[in-house]
Coordinates of C-alpha atoms and ligand atoms in Angstrom, one line a residue:
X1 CA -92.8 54.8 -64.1
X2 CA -94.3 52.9 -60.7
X3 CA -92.6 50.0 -62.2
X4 CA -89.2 51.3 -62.7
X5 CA -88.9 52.9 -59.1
X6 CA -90.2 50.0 -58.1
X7 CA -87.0 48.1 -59.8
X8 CA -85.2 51.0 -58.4
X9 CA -86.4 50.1 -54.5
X10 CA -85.8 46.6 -55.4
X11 CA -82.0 47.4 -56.4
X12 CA -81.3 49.8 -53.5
X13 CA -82.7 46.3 -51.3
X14 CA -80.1 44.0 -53.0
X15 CA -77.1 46.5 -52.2
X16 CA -78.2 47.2 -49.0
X17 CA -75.3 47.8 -46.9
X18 CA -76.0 48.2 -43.0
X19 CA -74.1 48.9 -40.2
X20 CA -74.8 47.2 -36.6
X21 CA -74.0 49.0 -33.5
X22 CA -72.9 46.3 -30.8
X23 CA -74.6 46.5 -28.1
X24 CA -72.8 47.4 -24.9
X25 CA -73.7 47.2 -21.5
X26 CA -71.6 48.6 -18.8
X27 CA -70.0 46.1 -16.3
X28 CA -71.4 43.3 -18.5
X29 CA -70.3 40.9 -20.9
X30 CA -70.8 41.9 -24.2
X31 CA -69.8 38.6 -26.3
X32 CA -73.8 37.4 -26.1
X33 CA -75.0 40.1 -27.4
X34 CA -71.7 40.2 -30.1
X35 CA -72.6 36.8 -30.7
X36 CA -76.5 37.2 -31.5
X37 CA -75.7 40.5 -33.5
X38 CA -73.1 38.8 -35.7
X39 CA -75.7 35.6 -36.5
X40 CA -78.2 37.9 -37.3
X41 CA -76.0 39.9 -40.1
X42 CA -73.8 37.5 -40.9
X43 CA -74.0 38.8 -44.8
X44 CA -73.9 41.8 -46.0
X45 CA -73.0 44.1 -42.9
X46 CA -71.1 46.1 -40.6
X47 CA -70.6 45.1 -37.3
X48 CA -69.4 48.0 -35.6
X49 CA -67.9 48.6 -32.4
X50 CA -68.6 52.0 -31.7
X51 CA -65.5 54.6 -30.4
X52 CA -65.9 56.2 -27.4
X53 CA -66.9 52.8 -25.8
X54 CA -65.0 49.9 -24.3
X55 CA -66.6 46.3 -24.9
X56 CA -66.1 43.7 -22.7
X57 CA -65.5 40.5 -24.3
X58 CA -65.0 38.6 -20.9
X59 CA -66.1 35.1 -23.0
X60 CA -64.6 33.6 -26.0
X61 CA -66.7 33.9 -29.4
X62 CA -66.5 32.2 -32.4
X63 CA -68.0 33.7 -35.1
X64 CA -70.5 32.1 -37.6
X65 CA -69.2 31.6 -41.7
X66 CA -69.6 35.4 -42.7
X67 CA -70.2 36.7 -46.5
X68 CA -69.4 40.2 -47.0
X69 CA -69.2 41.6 -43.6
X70 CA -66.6 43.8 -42.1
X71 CA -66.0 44.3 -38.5
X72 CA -64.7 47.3 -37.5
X73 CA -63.4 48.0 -34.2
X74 CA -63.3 52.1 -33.4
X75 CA -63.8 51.4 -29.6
X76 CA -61.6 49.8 -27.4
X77 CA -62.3 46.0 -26.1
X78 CA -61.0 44.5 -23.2
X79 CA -60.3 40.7 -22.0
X80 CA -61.3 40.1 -18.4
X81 CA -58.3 41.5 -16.0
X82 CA -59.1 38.2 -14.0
X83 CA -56.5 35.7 -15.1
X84 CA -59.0 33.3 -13.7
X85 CA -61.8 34.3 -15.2
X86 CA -59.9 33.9 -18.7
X87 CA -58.5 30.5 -17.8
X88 CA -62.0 29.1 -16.7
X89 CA -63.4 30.0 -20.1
X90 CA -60.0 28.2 -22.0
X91 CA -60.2 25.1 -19.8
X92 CA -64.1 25.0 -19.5
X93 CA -66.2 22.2 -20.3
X94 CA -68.2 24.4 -22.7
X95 CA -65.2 23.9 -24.8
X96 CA -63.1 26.2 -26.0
X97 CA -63.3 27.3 -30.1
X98 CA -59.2 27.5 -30.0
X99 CA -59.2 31.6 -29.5
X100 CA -60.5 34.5 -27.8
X101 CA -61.6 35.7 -31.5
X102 CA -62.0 32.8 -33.9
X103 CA -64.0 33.0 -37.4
X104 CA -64.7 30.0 -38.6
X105 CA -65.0 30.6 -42.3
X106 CA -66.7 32.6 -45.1
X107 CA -66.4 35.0 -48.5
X108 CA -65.2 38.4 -47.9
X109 CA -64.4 39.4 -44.3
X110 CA -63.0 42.0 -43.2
X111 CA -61.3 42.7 -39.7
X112 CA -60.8 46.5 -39.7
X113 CA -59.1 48.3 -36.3
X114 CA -59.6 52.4 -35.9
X115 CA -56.4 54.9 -36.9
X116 CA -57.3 57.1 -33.8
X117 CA -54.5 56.3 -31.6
X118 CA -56.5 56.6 -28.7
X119 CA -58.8 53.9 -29.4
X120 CA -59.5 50.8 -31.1
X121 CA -57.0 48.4 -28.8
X122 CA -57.6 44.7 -28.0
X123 CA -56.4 44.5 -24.2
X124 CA -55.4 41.1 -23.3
X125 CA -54.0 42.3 -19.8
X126 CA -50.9 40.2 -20.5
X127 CA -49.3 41.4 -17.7
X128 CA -50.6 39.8 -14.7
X129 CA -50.0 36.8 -16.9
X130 CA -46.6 37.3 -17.6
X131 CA -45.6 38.7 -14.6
X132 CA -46.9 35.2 -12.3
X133 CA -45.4 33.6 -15.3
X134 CA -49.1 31.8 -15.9
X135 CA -48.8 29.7 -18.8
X136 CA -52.0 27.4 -18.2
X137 CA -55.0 27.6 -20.3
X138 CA -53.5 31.0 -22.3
X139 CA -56.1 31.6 -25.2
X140 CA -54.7 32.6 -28.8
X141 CA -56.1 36.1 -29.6
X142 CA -57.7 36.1 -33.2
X143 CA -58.1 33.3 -35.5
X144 CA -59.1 34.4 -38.9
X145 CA -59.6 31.0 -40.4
X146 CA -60.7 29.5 -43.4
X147 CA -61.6 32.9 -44.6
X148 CA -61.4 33.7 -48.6
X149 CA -60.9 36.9 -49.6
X150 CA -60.0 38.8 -46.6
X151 CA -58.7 42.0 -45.1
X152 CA -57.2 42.9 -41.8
X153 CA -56.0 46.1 -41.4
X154 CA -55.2 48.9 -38.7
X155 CA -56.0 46.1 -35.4
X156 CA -53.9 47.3 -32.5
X157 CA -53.5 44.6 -29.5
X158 CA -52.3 45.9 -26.5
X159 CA -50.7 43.2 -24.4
X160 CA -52.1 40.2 -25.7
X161 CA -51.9 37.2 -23.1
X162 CA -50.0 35.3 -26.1
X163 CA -50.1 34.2 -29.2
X164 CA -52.0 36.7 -31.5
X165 CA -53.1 36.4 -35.2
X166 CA -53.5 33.0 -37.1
X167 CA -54.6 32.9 -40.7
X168 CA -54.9 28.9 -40.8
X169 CA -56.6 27.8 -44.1
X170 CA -57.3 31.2 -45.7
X171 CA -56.6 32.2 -48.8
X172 CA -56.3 35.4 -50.1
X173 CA -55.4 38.0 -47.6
X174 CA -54.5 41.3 -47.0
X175 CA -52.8 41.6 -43.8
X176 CA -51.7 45.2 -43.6
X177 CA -51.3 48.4 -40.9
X178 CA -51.5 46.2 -37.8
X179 CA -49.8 46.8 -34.4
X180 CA -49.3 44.7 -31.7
X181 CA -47.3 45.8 -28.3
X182 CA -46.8 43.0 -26.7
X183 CA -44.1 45.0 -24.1
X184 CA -43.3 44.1 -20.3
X185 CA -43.4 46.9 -18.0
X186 CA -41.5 44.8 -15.8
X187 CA -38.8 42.5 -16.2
X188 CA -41.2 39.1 -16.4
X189 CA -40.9 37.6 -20.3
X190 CA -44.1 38.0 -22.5
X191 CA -43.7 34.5 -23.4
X192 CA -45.2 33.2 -26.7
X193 CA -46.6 36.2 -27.6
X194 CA -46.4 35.4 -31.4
X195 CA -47.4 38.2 -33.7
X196 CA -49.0 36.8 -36.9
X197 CA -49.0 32.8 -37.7
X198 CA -48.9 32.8 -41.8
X199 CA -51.1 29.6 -42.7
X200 CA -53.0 29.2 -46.2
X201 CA -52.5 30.5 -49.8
X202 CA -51.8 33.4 -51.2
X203 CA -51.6 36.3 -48.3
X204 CA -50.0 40.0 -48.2
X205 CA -48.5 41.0 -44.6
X206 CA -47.3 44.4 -44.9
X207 CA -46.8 47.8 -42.7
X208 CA -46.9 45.6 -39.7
X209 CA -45.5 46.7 -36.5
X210 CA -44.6 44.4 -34.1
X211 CA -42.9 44.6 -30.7
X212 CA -43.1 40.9 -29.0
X213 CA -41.6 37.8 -26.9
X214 CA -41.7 35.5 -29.5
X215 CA -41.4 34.4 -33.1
X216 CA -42.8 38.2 -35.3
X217 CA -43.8 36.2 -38.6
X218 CA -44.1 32.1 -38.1
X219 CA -44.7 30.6 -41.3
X220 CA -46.2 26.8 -40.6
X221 CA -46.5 23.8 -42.9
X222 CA -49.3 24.0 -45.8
X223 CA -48.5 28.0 -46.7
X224 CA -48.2 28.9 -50.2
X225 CA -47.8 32.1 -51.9
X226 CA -46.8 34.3 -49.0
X227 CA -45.2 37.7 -49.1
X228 CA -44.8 39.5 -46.3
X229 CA -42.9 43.1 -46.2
X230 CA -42.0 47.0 -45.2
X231 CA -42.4 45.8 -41.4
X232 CA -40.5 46.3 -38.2
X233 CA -40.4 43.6 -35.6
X234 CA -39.0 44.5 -32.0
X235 CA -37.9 42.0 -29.2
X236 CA -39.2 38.4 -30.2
X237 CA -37.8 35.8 -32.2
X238 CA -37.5 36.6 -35.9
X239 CA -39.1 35.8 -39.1
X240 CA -39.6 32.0 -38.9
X241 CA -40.4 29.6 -41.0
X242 CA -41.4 27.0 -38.7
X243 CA -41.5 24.5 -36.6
X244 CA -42.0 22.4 -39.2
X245 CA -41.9 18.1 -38.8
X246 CA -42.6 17.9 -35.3
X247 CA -43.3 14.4 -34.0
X248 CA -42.9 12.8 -38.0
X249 CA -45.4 15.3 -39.3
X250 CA -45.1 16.0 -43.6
X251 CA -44.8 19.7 -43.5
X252 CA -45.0 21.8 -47.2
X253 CA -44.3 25.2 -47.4
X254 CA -43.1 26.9 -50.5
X255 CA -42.9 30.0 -52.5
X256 CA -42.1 32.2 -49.2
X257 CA -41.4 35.9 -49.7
X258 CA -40.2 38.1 -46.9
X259 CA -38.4 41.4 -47.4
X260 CA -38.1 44.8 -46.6
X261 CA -38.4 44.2 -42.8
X262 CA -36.3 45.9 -39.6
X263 CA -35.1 43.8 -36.6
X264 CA -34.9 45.5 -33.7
X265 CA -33.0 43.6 -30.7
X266 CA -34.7 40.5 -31.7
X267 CA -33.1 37.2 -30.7
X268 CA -32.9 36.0 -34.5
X269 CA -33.5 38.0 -37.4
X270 CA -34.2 35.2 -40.3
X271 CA -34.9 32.1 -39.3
X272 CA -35.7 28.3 -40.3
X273 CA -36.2 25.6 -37.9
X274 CA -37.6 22.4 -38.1
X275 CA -37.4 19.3 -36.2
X276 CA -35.8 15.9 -36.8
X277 CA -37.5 12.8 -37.9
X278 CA -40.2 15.2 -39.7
X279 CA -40.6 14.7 -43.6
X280 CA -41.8 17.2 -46.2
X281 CA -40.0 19.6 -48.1
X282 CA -39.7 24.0 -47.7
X283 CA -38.8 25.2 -50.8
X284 CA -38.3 28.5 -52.4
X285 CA -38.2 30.5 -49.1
X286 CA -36.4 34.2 -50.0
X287 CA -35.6 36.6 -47.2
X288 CA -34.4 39.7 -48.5
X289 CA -33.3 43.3 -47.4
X290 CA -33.4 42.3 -43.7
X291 CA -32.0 45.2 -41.8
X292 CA -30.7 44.1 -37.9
X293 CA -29.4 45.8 -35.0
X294 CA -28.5 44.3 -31.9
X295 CA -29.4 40.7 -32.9
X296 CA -27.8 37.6 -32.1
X297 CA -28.7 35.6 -34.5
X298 CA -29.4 37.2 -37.7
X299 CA -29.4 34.5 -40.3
X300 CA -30.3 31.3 -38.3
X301 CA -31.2 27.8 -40.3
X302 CA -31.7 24.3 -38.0
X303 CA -33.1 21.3 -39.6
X304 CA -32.5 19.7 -35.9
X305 CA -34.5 21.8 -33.8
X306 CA -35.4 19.9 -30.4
X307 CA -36.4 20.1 -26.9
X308 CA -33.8 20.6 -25.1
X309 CA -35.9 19.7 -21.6
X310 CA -36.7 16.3 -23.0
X311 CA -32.9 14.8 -23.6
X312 CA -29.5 15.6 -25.6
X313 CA -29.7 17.2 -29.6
X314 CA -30.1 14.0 -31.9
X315 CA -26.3 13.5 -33.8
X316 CA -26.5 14.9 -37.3
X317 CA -25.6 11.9 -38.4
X318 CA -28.2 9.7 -37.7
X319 CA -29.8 8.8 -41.0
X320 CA -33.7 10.2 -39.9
X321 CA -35.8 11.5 -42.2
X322 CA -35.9 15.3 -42.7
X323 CA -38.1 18.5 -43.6
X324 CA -36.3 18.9 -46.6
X325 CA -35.2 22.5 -47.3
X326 CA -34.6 23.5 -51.3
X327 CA -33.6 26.7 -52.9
X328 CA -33.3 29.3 -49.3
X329 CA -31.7 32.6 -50.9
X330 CA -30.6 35.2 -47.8
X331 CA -30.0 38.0 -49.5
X332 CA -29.1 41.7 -48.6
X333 CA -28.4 41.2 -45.1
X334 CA -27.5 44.9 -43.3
X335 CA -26.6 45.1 -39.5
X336 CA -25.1 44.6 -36.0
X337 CA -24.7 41.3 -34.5
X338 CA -24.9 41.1 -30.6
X339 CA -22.0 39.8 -29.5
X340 CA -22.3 41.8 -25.8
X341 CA -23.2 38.6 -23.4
X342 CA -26.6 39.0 -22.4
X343 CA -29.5 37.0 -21.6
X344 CA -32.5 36.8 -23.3
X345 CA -36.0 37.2 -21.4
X346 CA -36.8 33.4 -22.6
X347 CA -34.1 31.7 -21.4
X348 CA -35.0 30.1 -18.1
X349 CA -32.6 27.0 -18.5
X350 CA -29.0 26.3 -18.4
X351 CA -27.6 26.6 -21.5
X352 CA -30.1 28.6 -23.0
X353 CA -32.3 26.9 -25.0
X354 CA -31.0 29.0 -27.8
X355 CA -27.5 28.2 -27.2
X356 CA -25.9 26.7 -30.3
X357 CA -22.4 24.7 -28.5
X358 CA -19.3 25.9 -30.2
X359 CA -20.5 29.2 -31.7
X360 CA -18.5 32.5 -31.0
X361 CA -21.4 34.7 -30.3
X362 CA -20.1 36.3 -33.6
X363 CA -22.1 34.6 -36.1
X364 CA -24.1 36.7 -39.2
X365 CA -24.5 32.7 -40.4
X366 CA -25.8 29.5 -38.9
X367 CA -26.5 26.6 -41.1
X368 CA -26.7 23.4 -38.6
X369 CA -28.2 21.1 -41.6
X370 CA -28.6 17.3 -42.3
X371 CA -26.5 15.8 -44.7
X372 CA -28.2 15.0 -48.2
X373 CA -31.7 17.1 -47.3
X374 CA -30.9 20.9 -48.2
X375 CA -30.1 21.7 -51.4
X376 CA -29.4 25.1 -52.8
X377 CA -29.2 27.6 -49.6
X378 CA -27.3 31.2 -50.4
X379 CA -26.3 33.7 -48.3
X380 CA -25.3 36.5 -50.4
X381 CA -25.0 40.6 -50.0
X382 CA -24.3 40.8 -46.4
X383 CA -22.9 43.5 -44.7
X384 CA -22.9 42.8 -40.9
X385 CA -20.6 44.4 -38.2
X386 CA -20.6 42.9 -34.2
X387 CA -20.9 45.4 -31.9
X388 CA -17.3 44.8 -30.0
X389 CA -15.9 45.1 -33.3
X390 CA -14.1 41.5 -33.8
X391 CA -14.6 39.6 -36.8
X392 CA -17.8 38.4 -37.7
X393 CA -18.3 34.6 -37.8
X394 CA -20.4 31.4 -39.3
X395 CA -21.2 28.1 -38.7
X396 CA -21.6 25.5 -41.4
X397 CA -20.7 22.1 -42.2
X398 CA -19.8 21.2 -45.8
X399 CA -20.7 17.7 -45.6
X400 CA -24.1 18.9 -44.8
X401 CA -24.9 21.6 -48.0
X402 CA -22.6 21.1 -51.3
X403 CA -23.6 24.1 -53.3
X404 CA -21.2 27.3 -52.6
X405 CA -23.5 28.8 -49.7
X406 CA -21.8 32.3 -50.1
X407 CA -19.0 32.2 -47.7
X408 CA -17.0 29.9 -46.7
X409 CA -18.5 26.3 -45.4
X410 CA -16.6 26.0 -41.8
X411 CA -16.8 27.1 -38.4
X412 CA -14.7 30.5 -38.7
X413 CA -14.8 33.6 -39.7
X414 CA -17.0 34.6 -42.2
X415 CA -15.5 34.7 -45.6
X416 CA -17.5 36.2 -48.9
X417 CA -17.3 33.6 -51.4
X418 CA -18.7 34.0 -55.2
X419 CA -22.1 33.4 -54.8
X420 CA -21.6 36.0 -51.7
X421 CA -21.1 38.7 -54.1
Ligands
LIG501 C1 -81.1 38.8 -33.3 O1 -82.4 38.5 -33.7 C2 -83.3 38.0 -32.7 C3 -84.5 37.5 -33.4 O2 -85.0 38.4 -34.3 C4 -83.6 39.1 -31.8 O3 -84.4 38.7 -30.7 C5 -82.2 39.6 -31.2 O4 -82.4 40.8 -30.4 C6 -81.3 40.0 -32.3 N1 -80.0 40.3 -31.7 C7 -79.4 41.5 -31.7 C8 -78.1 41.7 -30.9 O5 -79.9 42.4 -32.4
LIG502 C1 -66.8 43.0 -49.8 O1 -66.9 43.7 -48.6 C2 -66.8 45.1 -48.7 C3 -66.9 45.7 -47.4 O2 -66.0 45.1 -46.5 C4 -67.8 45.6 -49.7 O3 -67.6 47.0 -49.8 C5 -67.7 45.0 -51.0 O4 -68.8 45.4 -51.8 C6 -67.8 43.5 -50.8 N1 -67.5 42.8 -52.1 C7 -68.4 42.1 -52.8 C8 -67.9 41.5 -54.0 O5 -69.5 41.9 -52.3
LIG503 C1 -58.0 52.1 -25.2 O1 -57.2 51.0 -24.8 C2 -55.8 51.3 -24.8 C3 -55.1 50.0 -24.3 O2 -55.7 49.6 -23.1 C4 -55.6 52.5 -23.8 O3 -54.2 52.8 -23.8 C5 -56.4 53.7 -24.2 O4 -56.2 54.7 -23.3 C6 -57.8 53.3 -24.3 N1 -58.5 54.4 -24.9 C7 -59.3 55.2 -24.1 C8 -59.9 56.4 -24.8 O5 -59.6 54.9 -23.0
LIG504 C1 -49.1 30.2 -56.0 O1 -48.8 31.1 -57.0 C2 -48.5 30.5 -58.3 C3 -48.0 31.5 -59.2 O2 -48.7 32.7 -59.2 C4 -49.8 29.8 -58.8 O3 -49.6 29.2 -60.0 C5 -50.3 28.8 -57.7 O4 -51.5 28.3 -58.1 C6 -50.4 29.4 -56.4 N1 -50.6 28.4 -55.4 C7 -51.7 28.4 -54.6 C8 -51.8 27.2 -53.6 O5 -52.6 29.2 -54.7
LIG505 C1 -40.8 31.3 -55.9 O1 -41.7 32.1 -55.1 C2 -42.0 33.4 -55.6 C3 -42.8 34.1 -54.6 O2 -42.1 34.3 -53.5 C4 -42.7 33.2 -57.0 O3 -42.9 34.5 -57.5 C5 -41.8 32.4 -57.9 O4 -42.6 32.1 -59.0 C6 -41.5 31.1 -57.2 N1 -40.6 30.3 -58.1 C7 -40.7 29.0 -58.3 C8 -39.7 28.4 -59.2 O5 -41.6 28.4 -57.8
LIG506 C1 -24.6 11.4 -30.3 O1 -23.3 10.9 -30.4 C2 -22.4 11.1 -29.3 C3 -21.1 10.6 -29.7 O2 -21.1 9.4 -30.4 C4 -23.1 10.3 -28.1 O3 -22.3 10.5 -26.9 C5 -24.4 10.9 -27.9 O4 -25.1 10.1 -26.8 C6 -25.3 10.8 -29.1 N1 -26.6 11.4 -28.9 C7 -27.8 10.9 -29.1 C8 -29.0 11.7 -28.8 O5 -27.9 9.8 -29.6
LIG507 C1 -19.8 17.7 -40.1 O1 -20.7 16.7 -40.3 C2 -20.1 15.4 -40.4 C3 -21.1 14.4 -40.8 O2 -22.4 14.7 -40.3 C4 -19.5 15.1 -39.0 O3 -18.9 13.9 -39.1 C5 -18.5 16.2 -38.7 O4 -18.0 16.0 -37.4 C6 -19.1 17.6 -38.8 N1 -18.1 18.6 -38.6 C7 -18.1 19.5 -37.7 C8 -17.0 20.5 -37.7 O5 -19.1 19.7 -36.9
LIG508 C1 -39.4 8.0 -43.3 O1 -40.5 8.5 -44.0 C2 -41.2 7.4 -44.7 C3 -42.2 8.1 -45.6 O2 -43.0 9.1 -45.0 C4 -41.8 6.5 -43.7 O3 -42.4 5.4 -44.3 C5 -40.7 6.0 -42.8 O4 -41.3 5.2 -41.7 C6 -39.9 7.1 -42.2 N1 -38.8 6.6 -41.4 C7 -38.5 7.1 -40.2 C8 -37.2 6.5 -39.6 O5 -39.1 7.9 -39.6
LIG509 C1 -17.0 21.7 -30.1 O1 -15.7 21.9 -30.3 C2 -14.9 20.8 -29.8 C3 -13.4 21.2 -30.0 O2 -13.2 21.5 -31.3 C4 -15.3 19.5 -30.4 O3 -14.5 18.4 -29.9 C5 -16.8 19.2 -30.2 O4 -17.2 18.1 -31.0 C6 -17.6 20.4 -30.7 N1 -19.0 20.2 -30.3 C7 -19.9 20.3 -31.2 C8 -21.3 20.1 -30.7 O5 -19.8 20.7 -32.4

């Protein structure tokens, strides 16, 4: 009998699940105390911000390797408003873990936000940032890497400085019920406020809701088994896959599945880019039931993306190695192209560093691809409109892809061919 409570006791012990208030102390920096909390209960816990408090994180932290721990934020936290303040930790000689958040590996983690609208919001204070257009020593937001088996769910950043999730070498990951508003009040550009940064194996993104200055999904080289779906992306620069093959680098991306997904006034809807002289190959990328309004650039594929600030586009023709891109299928394309001139927040050179010479402004399609390096790209189901009403365009160059790409292959107006249908 004493034995088997005993067992009991023993049992309860094993499965012991606690939860750890962070401690909070008004005026004060909370990330040493964070810190020590999350190193004492690195396994088996909750680390829990409570609501009805707002944590100052005014340092960086970097998390030890967790196992079984969720952290769950139902009070608010806030960067420092200093800009100072944040660039002294980003540039200082205490070095920097990468992020403002960065986890730096471990079984099991979850990152869990509140679904009181009220609270749970990461402030950045992006503003000040974006409006003195401040772009030295900008800290990325939350760096959930090397985590397997992992969950992040209902996190809400308010006006992150820039870039905002990373899931570099995780596998396993569901990524779901997230908002970030990364919105001007003002009209200064949030620049490179990236939403999530797909790296690693095997990861669910889904009920996101992003509204941004910069790519919403960015899908870099070494990510496997993605899907990411049912989302709605505001104001930033598409559904990338990319850069990829920047300064020779190998990249390898493949089995890339994005659907489901709303572009709202975004400068591109889908979109591949990847530098010349790279190597590697992106293969089996599928965008699919993309609906767009007011974009520019809905379906948008570069294997010579460059820097315009640094000297001229490299000629097509030059026989560079390539990212290699295999088996791209656009399908079920729905929207209005923005054919209105405008100019987007990002462009502060002249052309744009978006502009793409020759094109109409009218174009559902771009394909600007190398010659011999992309095989099997198809554009197929789309119903696009402009928004002055003149005949939707594409640009593509048939020496460049030889497989029917689903309209016709020219500079022109866009014409449905078989593989369209
Ligand atoms: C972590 O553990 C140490 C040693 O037991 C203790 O002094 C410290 O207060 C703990 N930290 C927190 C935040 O509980
Ligand atoms: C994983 O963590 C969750 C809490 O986030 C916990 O409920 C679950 O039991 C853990 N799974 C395992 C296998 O320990
Ligand atoms: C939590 O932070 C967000 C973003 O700064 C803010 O809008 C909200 O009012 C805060 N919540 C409370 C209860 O102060
Ligand atoms: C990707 O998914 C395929 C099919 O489910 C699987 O065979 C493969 O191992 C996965 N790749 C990685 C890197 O997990
Ligand atoms: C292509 O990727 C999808 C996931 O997006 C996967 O289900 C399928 O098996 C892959 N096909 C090939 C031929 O690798
Ligand atoms: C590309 O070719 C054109 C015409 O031959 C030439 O004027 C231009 O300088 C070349 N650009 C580069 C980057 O080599
Ligand atoms: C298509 O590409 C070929 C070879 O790269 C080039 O010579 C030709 O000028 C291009 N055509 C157009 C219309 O850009
Ligand atoms: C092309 O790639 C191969 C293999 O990665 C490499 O050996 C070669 O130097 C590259 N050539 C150029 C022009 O970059
Ligand atoms: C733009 O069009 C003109 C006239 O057709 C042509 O001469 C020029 O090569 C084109 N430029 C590019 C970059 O395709």
């Amino acid at each position: 009998m004493l034995c088997g409570l005993l067992l009991l006791q023993a049992a309860a012990l094993a499965l012991a699940w606690d939860t750890f208030v962070v401690p909070h102390t008004a005026g004060a920096d909370d990330t040493p105390g964070l810190l020590s909390l999350v190193t004492n209960h690195s396994s088996d816990a909750t680390i829990l911000f409570s609501k009805g408090v707002t944590y100052n994180i005014f340092t960086a932290i970097k998390f030890p390797i967790l196992t079984n721990v969720e952290i769950r934020i139902e009070g608010n936290l806030t960067y420092p408003t200093s800009i100072e303040e944040v660039q002294a930790v980003v540039g200082g000689l205490q070095g920097f873990p990468g992020s403002w958040f960065t986890f730096s590996g471990g079984n099991n983690v979850t990152l869990r936000g509140s679904t009181d609208p009220k609270w749970g919001w990461v402030d950045g204070h992006g503003q000040a940032w974006w409006d003195a257009v401040q772009q030295v020593n900008r800290p990325h937001g939350w760096a959930f890497s090397h985590i397997t088996n992992g969950v992040i769910r209902d996190m809400k950043l308010f006006k992150p400085v820039a870039w905002s999730f990373s899931t570099s070498g995780s596998n396993n990951l569901h990524v779901f019920n997230n908002k970030i508003l990364a919105v001007s009040d003002t009209s200064s550009f949030p620049f490179n406020t990236d939403g999530f940064s797909a790296g690693g194996n095997n990861l669910l993104f889904e009920n996101n809701h992003i509204e941004n200055g910069d790519d919403c999904l960015t899908v870099g080289s070494g990510a496997h088994n993605i899907t990411w779906r049912n989302s709605y992306c505001e104001g930033g620069h598409g559904l990338s896959i990319g850069s990829l093959g920047k300064g020779g680098a190998v990249a390898d991306v493949q089995n890339i599945h994005i659907e489901s997904t709303l572009m709202k006034s975004c400068l591109y809807g889908a979109r591949f880019k990847s530098w010349t002289g790279g190597n590697g190959l992106a293969r089996n990328i599928t965008w699919k039931d993309i609906a767009f309004i007011d974009v520019p650039f809905p379906i948008y594929v570069t294997q010579n993306y460059w820097d315009q600030g640094v000297g001229p586009k490299p000629n097509s023709s030059d026989t560079l190695n390539n990212t290699h891109i295999q088996d791209f299928l656009f399908q079920n394309f729905v929207g209005t192209i923005r054919d209105k001139p405008y100019v987007e927040g990002s462009c502060v050179s002249d052309p744009c560093w978006y502009a793409v010479p020759n094109a109409t402004g009218r174009e559902v399609a771009i394909l600007d691809l190398y010659p011999g390096t992309a095989t099997n790209v198809v554009v197929k189901d789309v119903f696009a409109t402009t928004q002055t009403l003149r005949p939707v365009a594409v640009m593509c160059n048939s020496t460049a892809v030889t497989n029917d790409v689903g309209f016709k292959c020219w500079n022109g107006p866009f014409i449905r061919t078989k593989a369209g249908f």
